[in-house]
Amino acid sequence: MAETYENAGGTTVPIVPAVPYADPQGDPFLRTRFALPARPATFLWRQRLVQHLGQALVTPLTLVNGPAGAGKTLLAADWAAGLRQPVAWLTVEAGDRRPGVFWAYVLQALRACGASASDAVGAPADASRVDRKLLAALAAELNDRDRPVVLVLDEYDRMTDPEVTEQLEFVLHHAGRGLHLVLVTRTEPLLPLHRYRAAGELTEIRAAELAFTPEEAVALLELHGLSLPVPAASALVDRTRGWAAGLRLSALAALESADPELYLKEFDADRSTVADFLLAEVLRGQPEETQDLLLRVSVLERFSPELANALTLRTDAEPILAGLHRDNAFVEYLGHSSYQLHPLFREILRAHLRVRLPGLEPELHRRAARWLRRSGFLPETLAHGAAAGDWDFAAGALVDDLAIGQLFTGLRSDDLTQLFSHMGPEARSPATDVVRAARDLSRHDLDHGLARLRLAEEHLSDDVPELAAAQLSCALLEALAARLTGCPPRAERAAVAADGLRQEVPAHLLDKHPELTALLLTHLGSARLWAGRFEDARAALTTAAAAPGGASTVLPREDALEHLALLDYLDGWLGRAERKALAAASEMERVGLPQPSGSGIGQLVLAAVAVDRHELGRAQALLDETAQLPAGTHDPVPAAGRALATARLLLVRGKARAAVDAAVPDVSAAVASPWATSHEALVTAAAHVAEGLPDAAAEVLQGVSVDQPACAVEAAAIHLATGRPGVAIDLLDGLRAGSRAGPAVTVRAALVRAQAAEEAGDTATARRLVAHALLDARRERLRRPFLDAGAWLRPLLATPPLHELAAGWLTPGSPRHGEQPEEPPTPLVAVELSGRERDVLERLARMMSTEEVAADLYVSVNTVKTHLKSVYRKLAVNRRGDAVRRARDLRLL
């Protein structure tokens, strides 16, 4: 009975007796090399890869190129098993480097699949060479085939003989449509791939495509008996880069763990079977110099050949790294001469480094830190300086680069704070004192921060140009300390010192770190605001709000805008204040930083505006939000802003005693603030009036600063309420001409004069003044002054002209005489909602639940919640109903 053999496609074919059973060396053919590798029960069929590999039947050449354990062989075998045409499979071995042996096996693979060569082709007789006529005959015979044959050469990376590659390219070219060649390899073959690629004759599947997606990882783990949610699988895929062998080996190890999900999240790569695989398959096969380089660069996240040379003290990194990347040896090329190790490989190499070269790791970090500092990579410099335990160097790099402001900008603040939290007391350079002071002040720890700042300044007292960056850093910290302690003179001294030091610092450093100047101006502006120097504060804050730098200055820009909003509110410009407060919040959103920033001044301004508009529920909601921001209570300006807004709300609600208690800012300050003190006195006086104590109110009003128009006008109103119209009018007449007072001030002043005129019997003047007040107030939706005015105003508002001005926004009803009501005033704030935010808002107005909105928009519930949070922030509300009402007021619905 004739002997038969099952080919790659599963078809049983006879073996022709005339075919030799031995290679040119006389060794019998190893039939296992022609057999398709078996697919394990845990093999995952991936349609996207099989579909892509299907293009191999269209192009003459296909390349499946990936690292060890990427699943290349199983993918090709699974695809080949499903083909109906002849498939010749050959697993290449190191002995095939000799041309005669290689071609003998190729011919036998073709015969084994039923595509047997004729006697005219023959067989190689010499292991070291092959006759060109044999190759030409083979190519011609393949070209004449009606059904093309697929030749899969697995582990082709073992073929390193250029002569064999040249011969293979000759056969492929002349076989025409009769041959589809599939190379499964870890390395780039020597074939002229660029020509095939340019001609559209190459199908390529590389490492990135072979990598498992999170969804595929979930399916693979299920085949291993593990159920893992997609987020956890995503984390595992990130760590393994979707590497098939890493996922399989991790899954097998997890099965032996009491908590598989926790194991997959936290397993030590260097103590796993993954380590055994990578060390055996990747590291140990490399030359000694390459192993040494890999071990040393394992301390780096990413690196260039020059940085690698700095760690090895050699000059051969560039060709070694290029070769490792080309050979898929878990070295990834990032572009621009930059590389990184596969995350798992890096973990394993670092552990191996500590065993093979104990004690070298700190020195490698030190070398890396110094090279990175010379090259201008500050974040990496700091990380490696800290890893080396060289805190004087790390702190010096931060300070000398003029980057101390990054501890306060929100972008890297947490990272830097965490980095330097490990700095011990043994580090005693001036730079470490500056960093410690900055770290403490960023946490509002004034006692420790000021003590360390004094220590740093003592060490930097010498007039040495090299110390200018450190001294300028201290000036910034002095300005912050002045702001937090409520000491404006100290802030001015810091600003003067900073102006002088800027001339001694390289200009490129100031350009590189615009956040330093923006922070300094914001602190100076805040201190000036506290001092009641509103115009000087506005100048500094306006410059800070316009600072360049994008994300690096977003926090000081936001902070400056919020302070400018408070200035506008204190000057009586409600609309401007609201616009700036909302613009400040938008600054954060544009760069993707978390909300809110910390002080909450913008929210406090919005709350105070809401009180003046008699939107008491919204005001309370905004105050409740800022109650979650304890950092702001260490800063006198937001503390005073909170006291002002809270006390006003309590007064409106008739809680006079509680308002008096709330009016006192919960911070201490070196210098009293005239406006904060005045507003505190005004609340106390108003409480006395409410309690029927006019003399006590008048006595308290003596502490009100008449230099603040808003305070003077409110004091005048209280004097009038206590029966002192002359004092009230004198206060109003004493207001300086040309002040920046806005409608919230001028409306109150007009109502005080109107009440005095009405009480004096001059009703015509009173009506005229009330009419002007109504016109100014309607544009700002300013209701509170009219509601506070008292009973004298009601009869006037009932008269036809004034009733028409008040109807619809201040009092119920519509204009008389059948006239059409006026169009509602143009919204004061241009609220910009995205299309999706509008979709969500419209469904809120239809009383749909979060789940119903998600289903209607085909998005997740979490996505809807994210949009809701953004809508609430933009509309300055925190409830659904308030959002809908506010949107309707602004004509967004």
mmCIF file with all atom_site columns, N, CA, C and O in Angstrom, residues 407-408 417 432-453 477 480 484:
data_model
loop_
_atom_site.group_PDB
_atom_site.id
_atom_site.type_symbol
_atom_site.label_atom_id
_atom_site.label_alt_id
_atom_site.label_comp_id
_atom_site.label_asym_id
_atom_site.label_entity_id
_atom_site.label_seq_id
_atom_site.pdbx_PDB_ins_code
_atom_site.Cartn_x
_atom_site.Cartn_y
_atom_site.Cartn_z
_atom_site.occupancy
_atom_site.B_iso_or_equiv
_atom_site.pdbx_formal_charge
_atom_site.auth_seq_id
_atom_site.auth_comp_id
_atom_site.auth_asym_id
_atom_site.auth_atom_id
_atom_site.pdbx_PDB_model_num
ATOM 1   N N  . LEU A 1 407 ? 5.024  74.000 41.238 1.00 0.00 ? 407 LEU A N  1
ATOM 2   C CA . LEU A 1 407 ? 4.418  73.433 42.444 1.00 0.00 ? 407 LEU A CA 1
ATOM 3   C C  . LEU A 1 407 ? 3.035  74.033 42.713 1.00 0.00 ? 407 LEU A C  1
ATOM 4   O O  . LEU A 1 407 ? 2.301  73.543 43.571 1.00 0.00 ? 407 LEU A O  1
ATOM 5   N N  . PHE A 1 408 ? 2.671  75.092 41.956 1.00 0.00 ? 408 PHE A N  1
ATOM 6   C CA . PHE A 1 408 ? 1.414  75.794 42.226 1.00 0.00 ? 408 PHE A CA 1
ATOM 7   C C  . PHE A 1 408 ? 0.493  75.859 41.013 1.00 0.00 ? 408 PHE A C  1
ATOM 8   O O  . PHE A 1 408 ? -0.565 76.476 41.092 1.00 0.00 ? 408 PHE A O  1
ATOM 9   N N  . THR A 1 417 ? 5.010  67.445 44.323 1.00 0.00 ? 417 THR A N  1
ATOM 10  C CA . THR A 1 417 ? 4.836  67.311 45.766 1.00 0.00 ? 417 THR A CA 1
ATOM 11  C C  . THR A 1 417 ? 5.130  65.886 46.212 1.00 0.00 ? 417 THR A C  1
ATOM 12  O O  . THR A 1 417 ? 5.826  65.659 47.212 1.00 0.00 ? 417 THR A O  1
ATOM 13  N N  . THR A 1 432 ? 17.140 73.071 48.443 1.00 0.00 ? 432 THR A N  1
ATOM 14  C CA . THR A 1 432 ? 16.206 72.173 49.149 1.00 0.00 ? 432 THR A CA 1
ATOM 15  C C  . THR A 1 432 ? 15.351 72.969 50.134 1.00 0.00 ? 432 THR A C  1
ATOM 16  O O  . THR A 1 432 ? 14.176 72.645 50.331 1.00 0.00 ? 432 THR A O  1
ATOM 17  N N  . ASP A 1 433 ? 15.921 74.021 50.733 1.00 0.00 ? 433 ASP A N  1
ATOM 18  C CA . ASP A 1 433 ? 15.124 74.876 51.620 1.00 0.00 ? 433 ASP A CA 1
ATOM 19  C C  . ASP A 1 433 ? 14.025 75.593 50.838 1.00 0.00 ? 433 ASP A C  1
ATOM 20  O O  . ASP A 1 433 ? 12.885 75.727 51.308 1.00 0.00 ? 433 ASP A O  1
ATOM 21  N N  . VAL A 1 434 ? 14.369 76.067 49.621 1.00 0.00 ? 434 VAL A N  1
ATOM 22  C CA . VAL A 1 434 ? 13.375 76.749 48.788 1.00 0.00 ? 434 VAL A CA 1
ATOM 23  C C  . VAL A 1 434 ? 12.246 75.785 48.426 1.00 0.00 ? 434 VAL A C  1
ATOM 24  O O  . VAL A 1 434 ? 11.059 76.122 48.509 1.00 0.00 ? 434 VAL A O  1
ATOM 25  N N  . VAL A 1 435 ? 12.601 74.567 48.044 1.00 0.00 ? 435 VAL A N  1
ATOM 26  C CA . VAL A 1 435 ? 11.590 73.581 47.651 1.00 0.00 ? 435 VAL A CA 1
ATOM 27  C C  . VAL A 1 435 ? 10.721 73.216 48.845 1.00 0.00 ? 435 VAL A C  1
ATOM 28  O O  . VAL A 1 435 ? 9.490  73.101 48.718 1.00 0.00 ? 435 VAL A O  1
ATOM 29  N N  . ARG A 1 436 ? 11.343 73.030 50.013 1.00 0.00 ? 436 ARG A N  1
ATOM 30  C CA . ARG A 1 436 ? 10.548 72.717 51.209 1.00 0.00 ? 436 ARG A CA 1
ATOM 31  C C  . ARG A 1 436 ? 9.572  73.851 51.529 1.00 0.00 ? 436 ARG A C  1
ATOM 32  O O  . ARG A 1 436 ? 8.408  73.623 51.864 1.00 0.00 ? 436 ARG A O  1
ATOM 33  N N  . ALA A 1 437 ? 10.053 75.100 51.426 1.00 0.00 ? 437 ALA A N  1
ATOM 34  C CA . ALA A 1 437 ? 9.188  76.252 51.705 1.00 0.00 ? 437 ALA A CA 1
ATOM 35  C C  . ALA A 1 437 ? 8.026  76.293 50.713 1.00 0.00 ? 437 ALA A C  1
ATOM 36  O O  . ALA A 1 437 ? 6.876  76.528 51.092 1.00 0.00 ? 437 ALA A O  1
ATOM 37  N N  . ALA A 1 438 ? 8.328  76.056 49.428 1.00 0.00 ? 438 ALA A N  1
ATOM 38  C CA . ALA A 1 438 ? 7.280  76.070 48.404 1.00 0.00 ? 438 ALA A CA 1
ATOM 39  C C  . ALA A 1 438 ? 6.264  74.970 48.652 1.00 0.00 ? 438 ALA A C  1
ATOM 40  O O  . ALA A 1 438 ? 5.049  75.183 48.526 1.00 0.00 ? 438 ALA A O  1
ATOM 41  N N  . ARG A 1 439 ? 6.758  73.802 49.014 1.00 0.00 ? 439 ARG A N  1
ATOM 42  C CA . ARG A 1 439 ? 5.861  72.678 49.264 1.00 0.00 ? 439 ARG A CA 1
ATOM 43  C C  . ARG A 1 439 ? 4.927  72.981 50.433 1.00 0.00 ? 439 ARG A C  1
ATOM 44  O O  . ARG A 1 439 ? 3.723  72.718 50.375 1.00 0.00 ? 439 ARG A O  1
ATOM 45  N N  . ASP A 1 440 ? 5.460  73.567 51.497 1.00 0.00 ? 440 ASP A N  1
ATOM 46  C CA . ASP A 1 440 ? 4.628  73.889 52.666 1.00 0.00 ? 440 ASP A CA 1
ATOM 47  C C  . ASP A 1 440 ? 3.620  74.987 52.349 1.00 0.00 ? 440 ASP A C  1
ATOM 48  O O  . ASP A 1 440 ? 2.446  74.898 52.727 1.00 0.00 ? 440 ASP A O  1
ATOM 49  N N  . LEU A 1 441 ? 4.069  76.033 51.635 1.00 0.00 ? 441 LEU A N  1
ATOM 50  C CA . LEU A 1 441 ? 3.161  77.138 51.319 1.00 0.00 ? 441 LEU A CA 1
ATOM 51  C C  . LEU A 1 441 ? 2.082  76.695 50.334 1.00 0.00 ? 441 LEU A C  1
ATOM 52  O O  . LEU A 1 441 ? 0.956  77.203 50.382 1.00 0.00 ? 441 LEU A O  1
ATOM 53  N N  . SER A 1 442 ? 2.405  75.754 49.448 1.00 0.00 ? 442 SER A N  1
ATOM 54  C CA . SER A 1 442 ? 1.388  75.259 48.522 1.00 0.00 ? 442 SER A CA 1
ATOM 55  C C  . SER A 1 442 ? 0.277  74.539 49.274 1.00 0.00 ? 442 SER A C  1
ATOM 56  O O  . SER A 1 442 ? -0.852 74.449 48.791 1.00 0.00 ? 442 SER A O  1
ATOM 57  N N  . ARG A 1 443 ? 0.597  74.026 50.474 1.00 0.00 ? 443 ARG A N  1
ATOM 58  C CA . ARG A 1 443 ? -0.410 73.359 51.314 1.00 0.00 ? 443 ARG A CA 1
ATOM 59  C C  . ARG A 1 443 ? -0.970 74.318 52.365 1.00 0.00 ? 443 ARG A C  1
ATOM 60  O O  . ARG A 1 443 ? -1.661 73.895 53.278 1.00 0.00 ? 443 ARG A O  1
ATOM 61  N N  . HIS A 1 444 ? -0.605 75.604 52.266 1.00 0.00 ? 444 HIS A N  1
ATOM 62  C CA . HIS A 1 444 ? -1.059 76.636 53.206 1.00 0.00 ? 444 HIS A CA 1
ATOM 63  C C  . HIS A 1 444 ? -0.579 76.354 54.634 1.00 0.00 ? 444 HIS A C  1
ATOM 64  O O  . HIS A 1 444 ? -1.234 76.747 55.603 1.00 0.00 ? 444 HIS A O  1
ATOM 65  N N  . ASP A 1 445 ? 0.572  75.690 54.753 1.00 0.00 ? 445 ASP A N  1
ATOM 66  C CA . ASP A 1 445 ? 1.210  75.467 56.048 1.00 0.00 ? 445 ASP A CA 1
ATOM 67  C C  . ASP A 1 445 ? 2.149  76.646 56.299 1.00 0.00 ? 445 ASP A C  1
ATOM 68  O O  . ASP A 1 445 ? 3.346  76.596 56.010 1.00 0.00 ? 445 ASP A O  1
ATOM 69  N N  . LEU A 1 446 ? 1.569  77.725 56.857 1.00 0.00 ? 446 LEU A N  1
ATOM 70  C CA . LEU A 1 446 ? 2.320  78.977 56.974 1.00 0.00 ? 446 LEU A CA 1
ATOM 71  C C  . LEU A 1 446 ? 3.461  78.883 57.974 1.00 0.00 ? 446 LEU A C  1
ATOM 72  O O  . LEU A 1 446 ? 4.550  79.427 57.741 1.00 0.00 ? 446 LEU A O  1
ATOM 73  N N  . ASP A 1 447 ? 3.252  78.208 59.092 1.00 0.00 ? 447 ASP A N  1
ATOM 74  C CA . ASP A 1 447 ? 4.294  78.152 60.120 1.00 0.00 ? 447 ASP A CA 1
ATOM 75  C C  . ASP A 1 447 ? 5.579  77.522 59.572 1.00 0.00 ? 447 ASP A C  1
ATOM 76  O O  . ASP A 1 447 ? 6.654  78.129 59.637 1.00 0.00 ? 447 ASP A O  1
ATOM 77  N N  . HIS A 1 448 ? 5.471  76.326 59.013 1.00 0.00 ? 448 HIS A N  1
ATOM 78  C CA . HIS A 1 448 ? 6.652  75.656 58.481 1.00 0.00 ? 448 HIS A CA 1
ATOM 79  C C  . HIS A 1 448 ? 7.160  76.350 57.221 1.00 0.00 ? 448 HIS A C  1
ATOM 80  O O  . HIS A 1 448 ? 8.374  76.494 57.006 1.00 0.00 ? 448 HIS A O  1
ATOM 81  N N  . GLY A 1 449 ? 6.230  76.797 56.372 1.00 0.00 ? 449 GLY A N  1
ATOM 82  C CA . GLY A 1 449 ? 6.633  77.431 55.124 1.00 0.00 ? 449 GLY A CA 1
ATOM 83  C C  . GLY A 1 449 ? 7.438  78.693 55.357 1.00 0.00 ? 449 GLY A C  1
ATOM 84  O O  . GLY A 1 449 ? 8.470  78.910 54.715 1.00 0.00 ? 449 GLY A O  1
ATOM 85  N N  . LEU A 1 450 ? 6.977  79.552 56.258 1.00 0.00 ? 450 LEU A N  1
ATOM 86  C CA . LEU A 1 450 ? 7.690  80.803 56.521 1.00 0.00 ? 450 LEU A CA 1
ATOM 87  C C  . LEU A 1 450 ? 9.041  80.553 57.179 1.00 0.00 ? 450 LEU A C  1
ATOM 88  O O  . LEU A 1 450 ? 10.032 81.221 56.865 1.00 0.00 ? 450 LEU A O  1
ATOM 89  N N  . ALA A 1 451 ? 9.100  79.582 58.088 1.00 0.00 ? 451 ALA A N  1
ATOM 90  C CA . ALA A 1 451 ? 10.373 79.270 58.738 1.00 0.00 ? 451 ALA A CA 1
ATOM 91  C C  . ALA A 1 451 ? 11.393 78.791 57.717 1.00 0.00 ? 451 ALA A C  1
ATOM 92  O O  . ALA A 1 451 ? 12.576 79.192 57.744 1.00 0.00 ? 451 ALA A O  1
ATOM 93  N N  . ARG A 1 452 ? 10.967 77.928 56.801 1.00 0.00 ? 452 ARG A N  1
ATOM 94  C CA . ARG A 1 452 ? 11.905 77.409 55.790 1.00 0.00 ? 452 ARG A CA 1
ATOM 95  C C  . ARG A 1 452 ? 12.254 78.475 54.762 1.00 0.00 ? 452 ARG A C  1
ATOM 96  O O  . ARG A 1 452 ? 13.366 78.485 54.223 1.00 0.00 ? 452 ARG A O  1
ATOM 97  N N  . LEU A 1 453 ? 11.334 79.382 54.503 1.00 0.00 ? 453 LEU A N  1
ATOM 98  C CA . LEU A 1 453 ? 11.637 80.474 53.590 1.00 0.00 ? 453 LEU A CA 1
ATOM 99  C C  . LEU A 1 453 ? 12.697 81.391 54.196 1.00 0.00 ? 453 LEU A C  1
ATOM 100 O O  . LEU A 1 453 ? 13.620 81.833 53.503 1.00 0.00 ? 453 LEU A O  1
ATOM 101 N N  . LEU A 1 477 ? 7.748  83.234 46.507 1.00 0.00 ? 477 LEU A N  1
ATOM 102 C CA . LEU A 1 477 ? 7.206  82.669 47.747 1.00 0.00 ? 477 LEU A CA 1
ATOM 103 C C  . LEU A 1 477 ? 6.889  83.772 48.757 1.00 0.00 ? 477 LEU A C  1
ATOM 104 O O  . LEU A 1 477 ? 5.927  83.655 49.526 1.00 0.00 ? 477 LEU A O  1
ATOM 105 N N  . LEU A 1 480 ? 3.541  85.122 47.801 1.00 0.00 ? 480 LEU A N  1
ATOM 106 C CA . LEU A 1 480 ? 2.483  84.210 48.221 1.00 0.00 ? 480 LEU A CA 1
ATOM 107 C C  . LEU A 1 480 ? 2.265  84.301 49.727 1.00 0.00 ? 480 LEU A C  1
ATOM 108 O O  . LEU A 1 480 ? 1.111  84.329 50.199 1.00 0.00 ? 480 LEU A O  1
ATOM 109 N N  . LEU A 1 484 ? -1.177 85.269 51.715 1.00 0.00 ? 484 LEU A N  1
ATOM 110 C CA . LEU A 1 484 ? -1.834 84.378 52.663 1.00 0.00 ? 484 LEU A CA 1
ATOM 111 C C  . LEU A 1 484 ? -1.899 84.973 54.071 1.00 0.00 ? 484 LEU A C  1
ATOM 112 O O  . LEU A 1 484 ? -2.781 84.607 54.845 1.00 0.00 ? 484 LEU A O  1
#
